[in-house]
Amino acid sequence: MSTFVLVHGAWHGGWCWDRVAPLLRAAGHEVHTPTLTGLSERAHLLSPLVGLDTHVEDVVRLLDTLQLTDVVLVGHSYAGQVITGVTDRRPAAIARRVHLDAFVGADGEAARDLLPETVAHHWAESAAGPGFGWLVPVRSLSVLGVTEQADVDWLTPRLTPHPWKTYTDPLRLTGAAHGVPAAFVECVSWMRVFQGQAERARRLGWPVRELDTGHEAMVTAPEALAHVLMELAGG
């Protein structure tokens, strides 16, 4: 049995895994779903100082405090940057990391650098305008491939603005993560912002799986996602 640590992306909280975590636990796995500083129920801690290192530290402290080992570390979207940083700092604790439609950053790269230029420009404009210079407002769920009204209604009241600094802070890596196996899962039924990241994963020799769903796979395809995560954990 595996120990999964599932890390949410921008605007979300640990609650976004509520449809996936029970499936993993029912199969006998241990599951942790932390909420990153400044998001969701921790939004009262949001400030312009919250950056990528803050979120890496959130997960590192979870691993250290609970003394977790042989962890399957899953990062969705923005959290690809987070789990890369965590694996670099605690490689001995991680059995495998899985990038779920997520950034695959190298040393010195910021999340903003890894977005397609048109998307990066839109995000920067949003942060500069309605985001008061330091926040990324919540994007339309339809853009992310969420089409069922019940899913929209479940997500909308829970989403909160995301600190832009986490997208402009570069990864600072030592190379310690290179020996830890990694995999990529691409969600292919939307605008495929992370297609380039999936290609980067293939060039790195990682296994790449595809899910026929939108970007919010943990909401729109929880059974399929749980299946592929367990398959990758076993691999």
mmCIF file of N, CA, C and O in Angstrom, residues 3 33 45 51 59 78-79 81 98 103 122-123 129 142 160 168 176 191 198-200 202 218-219 232:
data_model
loop_
_atom_site.group_PDB
_atom_site.id
_atom_site.type_symbol
_atom_site.label_atom_id
_atom_site.label_comp_id
_atom_site.label_asym_id
_atom_site.label_seq_id
_atom_site.Cartn_x
_atom_site.Cartn_y
_atom_site.Cartn_z
ATOM 1 N N THR A 3 1.480 5.621 0.395
ATOM 2 C CA THR A 3 1.087 6.852 1.079
ATOM 3 C C THR A 3 1.049 7.956 0.049
ATOM 4 O O THR A 3 2.080 8.327 -0.518
ATOM 5 N N THR A 33 -4.083 15.415 2.177
ATOM 6 C CA THR A 33 -4.466 16.453 1.209
ATOM 7 C C THR A 33 -4.295 17.837 1.842
ATOM 8 O O THR A 33 -5.274 18.486 2.212
ATOM 9 N N LEU A 45 -4.292 33.710 5.788
ATOM 10 C CA LEU A 45 -2.833 33.833 5.860
ATOM 11 C C LEU A 45 -2.236 34.401 4.580
ATOM 12 O O LEU A 45 -1.017 34.488 4.450
ATOM 13 N N GLY A 51 4.986 32.963 -1.374
ATOM 14 C CA GLY A 51 5.578 32.596 -2.652
ATOM 15 C C GLY A 51 5.770 31.110 -2.784
ATOM 16 O O GLY A 51 5.285 30.313 -1.954
ATOM 17 N N VAL A 59 4.574 21.635 2.423
ATOM 18 C CA VAL A 59 4.548 20.193 2.183
ATOM 19 C C VAL A 59 5.740 19.506 2.854
ATOM 20 O O VAL A 59 5.610 18.392 3.383
ATOM 21 N N TYR A 78 -0.370 24.160 -11.027
ATOM 22 C CA TYR A 78 0.709 24.941 -10.410
ATOM 23 C C TYR A 78 1.565 24.096 -9.472
ATOM 24 O O TYR A 78 2.786 24.285 -9.378
ATOM 25 N N ALA A 79 0.957 23.147 -8.779
ATOM 26 C CA ALA A 79 1.675 22.375 -7.761
ATOM 27 C C ALA A 79 2.746 21.460 -8.340
ATOM 28 O O ALA A 79 3.508 20.855 -7.576
ATOM 29 N N GLN A 81 5.267 22.690 -9.661
ATOM 30 C CA GLN A 81 6.424 23.416 -9.136
ATOM 31 C C GLN A 81 6.675 23.056 -7.672
ATOM 32 O O GLN A 81 7.818 22.876 -7.242
ATOM 33 N N VAL A 98 4.146 12.535 -9.188
ATOM 34 C CA VAL A 98 3.241 12.494 -10.330
ATOM 35 C C VAL A 98 2.757 13.913 -10.611
ATOM 36 O O VAL A 98 2.166 14.565 -9.736
ATOM 37 N N PHE A 103 3.076 21.734 -14.152
ATOM 38 C CA PHE A 103 4.384 22.229 -14.573
ATOM 39 C C PHE A 103 5.475 21.201 -14.278
ATOM 40 O O PHE A 103 5.457 20.524 -13.255
ATOM 41 N N HIS A 122 -2.063 36.885 -20.288
ATOM 42 C CA HIS A 122 -3.390 37.095 -19.701
ATOM 43 C C HIS A 122 -3.305 37.062 -18.176
ATOM 44 O O HIS A 122 -3.915 37.893 -17.488
ATOM 45 N N TRP A 123 -2.561 36.102 -17.629
ATOM 46 C CA TRP A 123 -2.428 35.985 -16.179
ATOM 47 C C TRP A 123 -1.738 37.215 -15.601
ATOM 48 O O TRP A 123 -2.131 37.717 -14.557
ATOM 49 N N GLY A 129 -4.120 44.049 -12.876
ATOM 50 C CA GLY A 129 -5.363 44.812 -12.807
ATOM 51 C C GLY A 129 -6.228 44.402 -11.637
ATOM 52 O O GLY A 129 -6.024 44.865 -10.502
ATOM 53 N N SER A 142 -15.315 27.149 -17.048
ATOM 54 C CA SER A 142 -15.561 26.613 -18.389
ATOM 55 C C SER A 142 -14.271 26.559 -19.197
ATOM 56 O O SER A 142 -14.067 25.642 -20.004
ATOM 57 N N THR A 160 -10.478 30.521 -4.240
ATOM 58 C CA THR A 160 -10.000 31.818 -3.748
ATOM 59 C C THR A 160 -8.847 32.306 -4.622
ATOM 60 O O THR A 160 -8.163 31.506 -5.264
ATOM 61 N N THR A 168 5.925 33.722 -10.231
ATOM 62 C CA THR A 168 7.110 34.453 -10.694
ATOM 63 C C THR A 168 8.380 34.037 -9.948
ATOM 64 O O THR A 168 9.483 34.347 -10.405
ATOM 65 N N ALA A 176 19.022 17.036 -6.370
ATOM 66 C CA ALA A 176 18.803 15.855 -5.536
ATOM 67 C C ALA A 176 17.592 15.034 -5.979
ATOM 68 O O ALA A 176 17.502 13.839 -5.674
ATOM 69 N N MET A 191 -8.272 23.000 -23.351
ATOM 70 C CA MET A 191 -7.354 23.735 -24.217
ATOM 71 C C MET A 191 -5.903 23.249 -24.104
ATOM 72 O O MET A 191 -5.026 23.746 -24.804
ATOM 73 N N ALA A 198 3.770 17.969 -20.904
ATOM 74 C CA ALA A 198 3.710 16.531 -21.151
ATOM 75 C C ALA A 198 4.820 16.104 -22.114
ATOM 76 O O ALA A 198 5.465 15.066 -21.925
ATOM 77 N N GLU A 199 5.070 16.935 -23.118
ATOM 78 C CA GLU A 199 6.150 16.626 -24.062
ATOM 79 C C GLU A 199 7.512 16.688 -23.372
ATOM 80 O O GLU A 199 8.397 15.874 -23.635
ATOM 81 N N ARG A 200 7.675 17.652 -22.481
ATOM 82 C CA ARG A 200 8.928 17.723 -21.714
ATOM 83 C C ARG A 200 9.101 16.462 -20.876
ATOM 84 O O ARG A 200 10.205 15.902 -20.792
ATOM 85 N N ARG A 202 7.959 13.495 -21.527
ATOM 86 C CA ARG A 202 8.340 12.396 -22.426
ATOM 87 C C ARG A 202 9.826 12.462 -22.767
ATOM 88 O O ARG A 202 10.510 11.432 -22.807
ATOM 89 N N MET A 218 -9.688 15.780 -10.863
ATOM 90 C CA MET A 218 -10.088 15.270 -9.554
ATOM 91 C C MET A 218 -11.565 15.508 -9.274
ATOM 92 O O MET A 218 -12.156 14.854 -8.415
ATOM 93 N N VAL A 219 -12.166 16.421 -10.027
ATOM 94 C CA VAL A 219 -13.588 16.728 -9.882
ATOM 95 C C VAL A 219 -14.404 16.030 -10.966
ATOM 96 O O VAL A 219 -15.465 15.461 -10.697
ATOM 97 N N LEU A 232 0.259 4.061 -11.406
ATOM 98 C CA LEU A 232 1.580 4.678 -11.395
ATOM 99 C C LEU A 232 2.304 4.408 -10.074
ATOM 100 O O LEU A 232 3.520 4.214 -10.056
#
